[in-house]
Amino acid sequence: MIEVIIRVLGVVVAFLTLPLLVGQAEHKVMAHMQGRLGPMYAGAFHGWAQLIADGVKFVQKEDVTPADADRPVFRIAPVIALVPYLVALLFIPLGPRDWLVGQPIDIGLFVVLAVVGVGVVAVLMAAWSSANKYSLLGGLRAAAQLLGYELPFVLAAASVAMAAGTLSLPGIVAAWRPWWLLWQLPAMLVFFVAGLAEIRRPPFDMPIADSELVFGYMTEYTGLRFAFFLLAEYVGIVVISALTAVLFLGGWKGPLDGQLGWLWTLVKTFAVSFVVIWVRVSYPRLREDQLQRLCWLVLVPVSLGQLVLTAAVRVLA
Amino acid sequence: MDGIPGKGLVKGLAVTAKTMAHRAHTRQYPDVEPDLPPRSRGVIALFEENCTVCMLCARECPDWCIYIDSHKEEVVVPGAARARQRNVLDRFAIDFSLCMYCGICIEACPFDALYWSPEFEYAEYDIRDLLHEKDRLREWMWTVPPPPAHDPMGEPAKEESTAARRAAR
């Protein structure tokens, strides 16, 4: 019982700190990539406490529910957006040993993919219950995007699972070899791009598209509920980065992985998070038709080809 | 759209990475003073002692933001046949809520009584407080920088060249 509590506490702590680290990194990295300094005042030293200040601000704000909104659905949507990522974090291994995983199970990959897919429900709930045409448009775009990108996302993950011959996340890392970086490269790219689209990060932020849809499905949200959506986005970055690191970059493998394996996982996760931020700063938003075209005409065929390649190598080798 | 496909994507990433590797352009203004270029137009200072109340500045001002009041005073010069008159400045005010910082008053002043000062931090909560009276305008005089050195390659001043010509004659 104590052990379960400690594990859950560990995951909750990771859930509360890692997104903040990524968020702060985004503030600073994005600023410097644009020749700015970013937050400099909060916390006195280079604005390290900016996100804490933001959190305090969000808590103080009025929690408004529009009069025409479907009240219970509207109010529970942010929570549903957030919880799947918390659950997903539970199954991502930091290291080879049991105590470095929130909850080691044999079908970890399956569960994580299933749970991350719940996000689309939260988005649709938020969009439809807001009684706002911008929200609805954003929500429908999000639904189309998430359903579309789910396919290459899962196919790419299936490729690596097929290569490792297991659905267990620690098992995949254990079977991983450095030359997989080359062999599974198309799958990795597809997984990463589809993952970006899954968490609706720029350049795939068409559902939010603040220049045309105000703020998409988040238009009507204020205060803490809005903060939940934002937090879900950043936990999403952590989950997608960690999954990419674990599935394709060899998780805890690296020099001295006997003692420092967990550190390797974290370093790789943050490196992928950095790329997520980098891509956001560098590219403009994809148009809705470009977005669907990229998914169905590029990512799906590439991931299918990768599956064939993986199967061929597995059978022949 | 020529060359290798995806070249533009890589270039985009390279540009942002390069910017990140350089120092940010931000100046932390309230904490760090900005280094202003020479001849910055911050505020107009009045060197009251030079003013003869000729009213040229007030007349030239395009939006009439200079207010001048004066009276005449008799000055008895010992030994002179009659008393002389001179103008005494009573009020000189510039309304910086109207001023458009064209600098025509400074150009127009024949007695070098008006100067540009680079000071710019005189914002007010009430727009009426932007009307600077003559003692405030006199205070700005302490912030006027010395005139820039002559351009070594430039023509000498007219006075200098005529003096030199006279001396040669």
Coordinates of C-alpha atoms in Angstrom, one line a residue:
Chain A
M1 CA 0.0 0.0 0.0
I2 CA 2.8 2.4 1.0
E3 CA 4.6 1.5 -2.1
V4 CA 1.6 2.4 -4.3
I5 CA 1.3 5.7 -2.6
I6 CA 5.0 6.5 -3.1
R7 CA 4.8 5.6 -6.8
V8 CA 1.7 7.7 -7.3
L9 CA 3.2 10.6 -5.4
G10 CA 6.4 10.3 -7.6
V11 CA 4.3 10.5 -10.8
V12 CA 2.3 13.4 -9.5
V13 CA 5.5 15.3 -8.6
A14 CA 6.8 14.6 -12.1
F15 CA 3.4 15.6 -13.5
L16 CA 3.6 19.0 -11.7
T17 CA 7.3 19.8 -12.3
L18 CA 8.3 18.5 -15.7
P19 CA 5.6 20.6 -17.6
L20 CA 6.7 23.7 -15.7
L21 CA 10.3 23.1 -16.7
V22 CA 9.2 22.6 -20.3
G23 CA 7.0 25.7 -20.2
Q24 CA 9.8 27.8 -18.7
A25 CA 12.2 26.5 -21.3
E26 CA 9.7 27.4 -24.0
H27 CA 9.4 31.0 -22.7
K28 CA 13.2 31.4 -22.7
V29 CA 14.1 29.4 -25.8
M30 CA 11.4 31.0 -27.9
A31 CA 12.4 34.5 -26.7
H32 CA 16.1 34.0 -27.5
M33 CA 15.2 32.5 -30.9
Q34 CA 13.4 35.7 -31.6
G35 CA 16.2 37.9 -30.3
R36 CA 14.4 38.7 -27.1
L37 CA 15.1 38.0 -23.4
G38 CA 11.7 36.6 -22.3
P39 CA 10.5 36.9 -18.7
M40 CA 13.2 38.6 -16.6
Y41 CA 11.4 39.9 -13.4
A42 CA 9.4 37.1 -11.7
G43 CA 11.6 35.5 -9.1
A44 CA 14.4 38.1 -9.5
F45 CA 16.7 35.8 -11.5
H46 CA 15.9 35.6 -15.2
G47 CA 12.2 35.2 -14.5
W48 CA 12.5 31.6 -13.2
A49 CA 9.2 32.0 -11.3
Q50 CA 7.2 33.3 -14.3
L51 CA 5.0 30.2 -14.5
I52 CA 4.4 30.1 -10.8
A53 CA 3.3 33.8 -11.1
D54 CA 1.1 32.8 -14.0
G55 CA -0.5 30.0 -12.0
V56 CA -1.2 32.4 -9.1
K57 CA -2.8 34.8 -11.6
F58 CA -5.0 32.1 -13.1
V59 CA -6.2 31.0 -9.6
Q60 CA -7.3 34.5 -8.8
K61 CA -9.3 35.0 -12.0
E62 CA -13.0 34.6 -12.1
D63 CA -14.3 31.3 -13.3
V64 CA -16.9 32.1 -15.9
T65 CA -19.3 29.6 -17.4
P66 CA -21.3 31.1 -20.3
A67 CA -25.1 31.2 -19.7
D68 CA -25.9 29.1 -22.8
A69 CA -23.1 26.6 -22.1
D70 CA -23.9 23.0 -21.1
R71 CA -22.7 23.5 -17.6
P72 CA -21.5 20.1 -16.3
V73 CA -19.9 19.1 -19.6
F74 CA -18.3 22.5 -19.9
R75 CA -16.9 22.3 -16.4
I76 CA -15.5 18.8 -16.6
A77 CA -13.8 19.1 -20.0
P78 CA -10.5 20.6 -18.8
V79 CA -10.2 17.8 -16.3
I80 CA -10.7 15.2 -19.0
A81 CA -8.1 16.9 -21.1
L82 CA -5.6 16.7 -18.3
V83 CA -6.1 13.3 -16.7
P84 CA -5.2 11.1 -19.7
Y85 CA -1.7 12.6 -19.7
L86 CA -1.3 12.0 -16.0
V87 CA -2.3 8.4 -16.6
A88 CA 0.1 8.1 -19.5
L89 CA 3.0 9.3 -17.3
L90 CA 2.2 6.4 -15.0
F91 CA 3.5 3.9 -17.6
I92 CA 6.5 5.6 -19.0
P93 CA 9.7 4.0 -17.6
L94 CA 12.6 6.1 -16.5
G95 CA 15.0 3.2 -16.1
P96 CA 15.3 -0.6 -16.4
R97 CA 14.4 -1.4 -12.8
D98 CA 10.8 -1.7 -11.5
W99 CA 11.0 1.3 -9.1
L100 CA 11.7 3.6 -11.9
V101 CA 8.3 3.0 -13.5
G102 CA 5.0 4.3 -12.1
Q103 CA 3.3 1.1 -12.9
P104 CA 5.1 -1.5 -15.0
I105 CA 2.7 -3.5 -17.2
D106 CA 3.2 -5.7 -20.2
I107 CA 0.9 -3.8 -22.6
G108 CA 2.3 -0.3 -21.6
L109 CA 2.5 1.0 -25.2
F110 CA -1.1 -0.1 -25.9
V111 CA -2.4 1.6 -22.8
V112 CA -0.5 4.8 -23.3
L113 CA -1.6 5.2 -26.9
A114 CA -5.2 4.4 -25.9
V115 CA -5.2 6.9 -23.1
V116 CA -3.6 9.7 -25.1
G117 CA -6.3 9.3 -27.7
V118 CA -8.9 10.3 -25.0
G119 CA -7.8 13.9 -25.6
V120 CA -10.1 14.3 -28.6
V121 CA -13.1 13.6 -26.4
A122 CA -12.1 16.4 -24.0
V123 CA -11.7 18.8 -26.9
L124 CA -15.0 17.9 -28.4
M125 CA -16.7 18.3 -25.0
A126 CA -15.2 21.7 -24.5
A127 CA -16.0 22.8 -28.0
W128 CA -19.6 21.7 -28.2
S129 CA -20.6 22.7 -24.6
S130 CA -19.3 26.2 -25.0
A131 CA -22.2 27.3 -27.2
N132 CA -19.9 29.4 -29.3
K133 CA -19.4 29.0 -33.0
Y134 CA -15.6 29.6 -32.8
S135 CA -15.3 27.0 -30.2
L136 CA -17.3 24.5 -32.3
L137 CA -15.3 25.2 -35.4
G138 CA -12.1 24.7 -33.4
G139 CA -13.4 21.5 -31.8
L140 CA -14.4 20.0 -35.2
R141 CA -11.1 20.9 -36.7
A142 CA -9.4 19.3 -33.7
A143 CA -11.5 16.2 -34.0
A144 CA -10.7 15.8 -37.7
Q145 CA -7.0 16.4 -36.9
L146 CA -6.8 14.1 -34.0
L147 CA -8.7 11.3 -35.7
G148 CA -6.5 11.6 -38.8
Y149 CA -3.2 11.8 -37.0
E150 CA -4.1 9.0 -34.6
L151 CA -3.5 6.5 -37.5
P152 CA 0.1 7.3 -38.4
F153 CA 0.8 7.8 -34.7
V154 CA -0.3 4.3 -33.9
L155 CA 1.2 2.7 -37.0
A156 CA 4.6 4.3 -36.2
A157 CA 4.4 3.0 -32.7
A158 CA 3.4 -0.4 -34.0
S159 CA 6.5 -0.6 -36.1
V160 CA 8.8 -0.2 -33.2
A161 CA 6.7 -2.6 -31.1
M162 CA 6.9 -5.1 -34.0
A163 CA 10.7 -4.6 -34.1
A164 CA 11.1 -5.3 -30.4
G165 CA 8.5 -8.1 -30.4
T166 CA 6.8 -6.7 -27.3
L167 CA 4.2 -4.1 -26.2
S168 CA 5.9 -3.4 -22.9
L169 CA 7.7 -0.1 -22.8
P170 CA 10.7 -1.3 -20.7
G171 CA 10.8 -4.3 -23.0
I172 CA 11.1 -2.1 -26.1
V173 CA 13.9 -0.1 -24.6
A174 CA 15.7 -3.4 -23.6
A175 CA 15.4 -4.7 -27.2
W176 CA 16.5 -1.4 -28.6
R177 CA 19.9 -1.2 -30.4
P178 CA 21.7 1.9 -31.7
W179 CA 21.2 0.9 -35.4
W180 CA 17.5 1.1 -34.9
L181 CA 18.0 4.9 -35.1
L182 CA 18.5 4.3 -38.8
W183 CA 16.2 1.4 -39.3
Q184 CA 13.3 3.1 -37.5
L185 CA 14.1 6.6 -38.6
P186 CA 10.9 7.1 -40.8
A187 CA 8.8 5.7 -38.0
M188 CA 10.4 8.1 -35.6
L189 CA 9.8 11.1 -37.8
V190 CA 6.2 10.1 -38.4
F191 CA 5.7 9.5 -34.7
F192 CA 7.1 12.8 -33.7
V193 CA 5.1 14.8 -36.3
A194 CA 1.9 13.0 -35.6
G195 CA 2.6 13.4 -31.8
L196 CA 2.9 17.2 -32.4
A197 CA -0.4 17.1 -34.1
E198 CA -1.9 15.0 -31.3
I199 CA -1.1 17.6 -28.7
R200 CA -2.1 20.4 -31.2
R201 CA 1.2 22.2 -31.0
P202 CA 2.2 24.7 -33.6
P203 CA 2.6 24.3 -36.6
F204 CA -0.4 22.0 -36.1
D205 CA -2.5 24.4 -34.0
M206 CA -5.2 24.8 -36.6
P207 CA -7.9 24.0 -33.9
I208 CA -6.7 26.9 -31.8
A209 CA -5.7 29.2 -34.7
D210 CA -6.0 32.4 -32.7
S211 CA -5.9 34.7 -35.7
E212 CA -9.1 33.2 -37.1
L213 CA -10.9 31.3 -34.3
V214 CA -10.1 33.5 -31.3
F215 CA -8.8 30.5 -29.3
G216 CA -10.7 27.6 -30.8
Y217 CA -12.3 25.3 -28.2
M218 CA -10.6 27.2 -25.4
T219 CA -12.3 30.5 -26.3
E220 CA -14.9 30.5 -23.5
Y221 CA -12.6 29.2 -20.7
T222 CA -11.2 31.4 -18.0
G223 CA -9.1 31.1 -14.9
L224 CA -8.2 27.8 -13.6
R225 CA -10.0 25.8 -16.2
F226 CA -8.1 27.6 -18.9
A227 CA -4.9 26.9 -17.0
F228 CA -5.8 23.2 -17.0
F229 CA -6.0 23.2 -20.8
L230 CA -2.6 25.0 -21.0
L231 CA -1.1 22.6 -18.5
A232 CA -2.5 19.7 -20.5
E233 CA -0.7 21.0 -23.6
Y234 CA 2.6 21.1 -21.7
V235 CA 2.2 17.7 -20.1
G236 CA 1.4 16.6 -23.6
I237 CA 4.8 17.8 -24.7
V238 CA 6.4 15.9 -21.9
V239 CA 4.4 12.7 -22.7
I240 CA 5.1 12.9 -26.4
S241 CA 8.8 13.7 -25.9
A242 CA 9.2 10.9 -23.3
L243 CA 7.4 8.4 -25.6
T244 CA 9.6 9.4 -28.5
A245 CA 12.7 9.0 -26.3
V246 CA 11.6 5.7 -25.0
L247 CA 10.4 4.2 -28.2
F248 CA 12.9 5.5 -30.7
L249 CA 15.9 7.0 -28.9
G250 CA 16.7 4.1 -26.6
G251 CA 15.3 5.5 -23.3
W252 CA 17.8 4.9 -20.6
K253 CA 20.5 3.5 -22.9
G254 CA 23.8 5.5 -23.0
P255 CA 27.2 5.6 -21.3
L256 CA 27.1 4.6 -17.6
D257 CA 23.5 3.5 -18.0
G258 CA 23.9 1.2 -15.0
Q259 CA 23.7 4.1 -12.6
L260 CA 22.6 7.0 -14.7
G261 CA 19.9 5.4 -16.8
W262 CA 17.1 7.6 -15.4
L263 CA 19.1 10.6 -16.2
W264 CA 19.5 9.5 -19.8
T265 CA 15.8 9.2 -20.2
L266 CA 15.3 12.7 -18.8
V267 CA 18.0 14.2 -21.0
K268 CA 16.5 12.6 -24.1
T269 CA 13.0 13.7 -23.1
F270 CA 14.2 17.3 -22.7
A271 CA 16.1 17.2 -25.9
V272 CA 13.0 16.1 -27.8
S273 CA 11.0 18.8 -25.9
F274 CA 13.5 21.3 -27.1
V275 CA 12.9 20.2 -30.7
V276 CA 9.1 20.6 -30.1
I277 CA 9.7 24.2 -29.0
W278 CA 12.2 24.8 -31.8
V279 CA 9.7 23.6 -34.5
R280 CA 7.0 25.8 -33.0
V281 CA 9.2 28.9 -33.3
S282 CA 10.4 28.1 -36.8
Y283 CA 7.3 27.2 -38.8
P284 CA 4.1 28.9 -39.5
R285 CA 0.8 27.2 -38.9
L286 CA -0.4 24.7 -41.5
R287 CA -3.7 25.4 -43.3
E288 CA -6.5 22.9 -42.6
D289 CA -6.2 21.3 -46.1
Q290 CA -2.4 21.1 -45.9
L291 CA -2.7 19.6 -42.5
Q292 CA -5.0 16.8 -43.7
R293 CA -2.9 16.3 -46.9
L294 CA 0.3 15.9 -44.8
C295 CA -1.4 13.3 -42.7
W296 CA -3.1 11.2 -45.3
L297 CA -0.7 11.6 -48.3
V298 CA 2.6 11.6 -46.4
L299 CA 2.6 10.3 -42.9
V300 CA 0.2 7.3 -43.4
P301 CA 2.0 5.9 -46.5
V302 CA 5.4 6.4 -44.8
S303 CA 4.3 4.6 -41.7
L304 CA 2.8 1.8 -43.7
G305 CA 6.1 1.5 -45.7
Q306 CA 8.0 1.4 -42.4
L307 CA 5.7 -1.4 -41.1
V308 CA 6.5 -3.4 -44.3
L309 CA 10.2 -2.7 -43.9
T310 CA 10.2 -3.7 -40.2
A311 CA 8.3 -6.9 -40.9
A312 CA 10.7 -7.7 -43.7
V313 CA 13.8 -7.2 -41.6
R314 CA 12.2 -9.2 -38.7
V315 CA 11.3 -12.1 -41.0
L316 CA 14.6 -12.2 -42.9
A317 CA 17.0 -11.5 -40.0
Chain B
M1 CA 11.2 26.0 -54.4
D2 CA 14.3 24.6 -56.1
G3 CA 16.9 22.2 -55.0
I4 CA 16.4 19.5 -52.4
P5 CA 12.9 19.1 -51.0
G6 CA 12.7 20.1 -47.3
K7 CA 15.5 22.6 -47.7
G8 CA 13.3 25.4 -46.6
L9 CA 12.3 23.5 -43.4
V10 CA 16.0 23.0 -42.5
K11 CA 16.7 26.6 -43.3
G12 CA 14.0 27.8 -41.0
L13 CA 15.4 25.7 -38.1
A14 CA 18.9 27.1 -38.9
V15 CA 17.7 30.7 -38.7
T16 CA 16.1 30.3 -35.3
A17 CA 19.0 28.3 -34.0
K18 CA 21.4 31.0 -35.2
T19 CA 19.4 33.8 -33.6
M20 CA 19.4 31.8 -30.3
A21 CA 23.2 31.6 -30.4
H22 CA 23.5 35.4 -30.6
R23 CA 22.8 37.9 -27.8
A24 CA 19.3 39.2 -27.5
H25 CA 18.7 42.7 -28.7
T26 CA 16.5 43.7 -25.7
R27 CA 17.6 46.8 -23.7
Q28 CA 16.3 46.5 -20.1
Y29 CA 15.2 50.1 -20.3
P30 CA 14.0 51.2 -16.8
D31 CA 17.0 49.3 -15.3
V32 CA 19.6 50.2 -17.9
E33 CA 19.7 53.7 -19.4
P34 CA 19.4 53.7 -23.2
D35 CA 22.4 55.1 -25.1
L36 CA 20.7 57.8 -27.2
P37 CA 22.2 58.9 -30.5
P38 CA 23.8 62.4 -30.6
R39 CA 21.4 65.3 -31.2
S40 CA 18.5 63.3 -29.7
R41 CA 15.3 65.4 -29.4
G42 CA 14.1 64.8 -25.9
V43 CA 12.9 68.2 -24.5
I44 CA 13.4 71.8 -25.4
A45 CA 15.5 73.8 -22.9
L46 CA 15.4 77.6 -22.5
F47 CA 18.6 79.6 -21.8
E48 CA 16.6 82.4 -20.2
E49 CA 19.6 84.9 -20.0
N50 CA 19.8 84.9 -23.8
C51 CA 16.2 85.5 -24.5
T52 CA 15.3 89.0 -25.8
V53 CA 11.6 88.4 -26.1
C54 CA 11.8 88.8 -29.9
M55 CA 8.8 86.4 -30.2
L56 CA 10.3 84.8 -33.3
C57 CA 10.0 81.3 -31.8
A58 CA 6.3 81.8 -30.8
R59 CA 5.5 83.0 -34.3
E60 CA 7.3 80.3 -36.1
C61 CA 5.9 77.5 -34.0
P62 CA 3.5 75.5 -36.3
D63 CA 1.1 74.5 -33.5
W64 CA 1.5 77.6 -31.4
C65 CA 2.6 75.8 -28.2
I66 CA 4.9 78.6 -27.0
Y67 CA 3.4 81.2 -24.6
I68 CA 5.4 84.4 -24.0
D69 CA 4.6 87.4 -21.8
S70 CA 6.8 90.4 -21.2
H71 CA 7.0 94.0 -20.2
K72 CA 9.3 96.9 -21.0
E73 CA 11.6 98.3 -18.5
E74 CA 13.5 101.6 -18.5
V75 CA 17.2 101.3 -17.9
V76 CA 19.0 104.5 -17.0
V77 CA 22.5 104.5 -18.3
P78 CA 24.6 107.1 -16.6
G79 CA 26.1 109.5 -19.1
A80 CA 23.6 108.6 -21.8
A81 CA 21.3 111.3 -23.2
R82 CA 18.1 109.4 -22.4
A83 CA 17.0 106.3 -20.7
R84 CA 17.1 103.1 -22.7
Q85 CA 14.3 100.5 -22.9
R86 CA 14.7 96.8 -22.7
N87 CA 12.3 93.8 -22.7
V88 CA 11.9 91.7 -19.6
L89 CA 10.6 88.2 -19.9
D90 CA 7.7 87.5 -17.6
R91 CA 6.5 84.1 -18.8
F92 CA 7.9 81.6 -21.2
A93 CA 6.1 78.3 -21.4
I94 CA 6.1 75.4 -23.9
D95 CA 3.1 73.1 -23.9
F96 CA 4.6 69.7 -24.5
S97 CA 1.2 68.1 -25.0
L98 CA 1.0 70.2 -28.2
C99 CA 4.6 70.3 -29.2
M100 CA 5.5 68.1 -32.1
Y101 CA 9.2 68.3 -31.6
C102 CA 9.9 69.8 -35.0
G103 CA 12.6 72.0 -33.6
I104 CA 11.6 75.1 -35.7
C105 CA 11.7 77.3 -32.6
I106 CA 15.3 76.3 -31.9
E107 CA 16.2 77.0 -35.6
A108 CA 14.4 80.3 -35.5
C109 CA 16.0 81.7 -32.3
P110 CA 18.6 84.2 -33.4
F111 CA 20.1 84.5 -29.9
D112 CA 20.7 80.9 -29.0
A113 CA 18.2 80.8 -26.2
L114 CA 16.6 77.5 -27.1
Y115 CA 18.4 74.1 -27.1
W116 CA 17.6 70.5 -27.6
S117 CA 18.1 68.3 -24.5
P118 CA 18.1 64.5 -24.8
E119 CA 16.1 64.1 -21.5
F120 CA 12.8 62.3 -22.3
E121 CA 11.5 61.1 -18.9
Y122 CA 9.0 63.8 -18.1
A123 CA 5.7 61.9 -18.6
E124 CA 2.9 63.1 -16.4
Y125 CA -0.4 61.7 -15.0
D126 CA -2.2 64.9 -15.9
I127 CA -1.9 66.3 -19.4
R128 CA -1.9 69.9 -18.0
D129 CA 1.3 69.2 -16.2
L130 CA 3.1 68.9 -19.6
L131 CA 3.0 72.7 -19.8
H132 CA 6.6 73.6 -18.7
E133 CA 7.0 77.1 -17.4
K134 CA 10.2 79.1 -17.7
D135 CA 12.0 77.9 -14.5
R136 CA 11.4 74.3 -15.5
L137 CA 12.6 75.0 -19.1
R138 CA 15.7 76.7 -17.5
E139 CA 16.3 73.6 -15.4
W140 CA 16.5 71.5 -18.6
M141 CA 19.4 73.7 -19.7
W142 CA 21.7 71.8 -17.3
T143 CA 21.0 68.6 -19.3
V144 CA 22.0 70.1 -22.7
P145 CA 25.1 68.4 -24.0
P146 CA 28.0 70.4 -25.3
P147 CA 27.7 71.0 -29.1
P148 CA 29.3 68.3 -31.2
A149 CA 32.8 68.9 -32.5
H150 CA 33.2 70.4 -35.9
D151 CA 33.5 68.0 -38.8
P152 CA 37.3 67.9 -39.5
M153 CA 36.6 67.5 -43.3
G154 CA 33.9 70.2 -43.3
E155 CA 34.1 73.8 -44.5
P156 CA 35.3 76.3 -41.9
A157 CA 32.6 78.6 -40.5
K158 CA 31.8 81.8 -42.4
E159 CA 33.2 84.0 -39.6
E160 CA 36.5 82.2 -39.6
S161 CA 37.0 82.4 -43.4
T162 CA 36.1 86.1 -43.6
A163 CA 38.4 86.9 -40.6
A164 CA 41.2 85.0 -42.3
R165 CA 40.6 86.8 -45.6
R166 CA 40.6 90.2 -43.8
A167 CA 43.8 89.4 -42.0
A168 CA 45.4 88.4 -45.3
R169 CA 44.5 91.7 -46.9

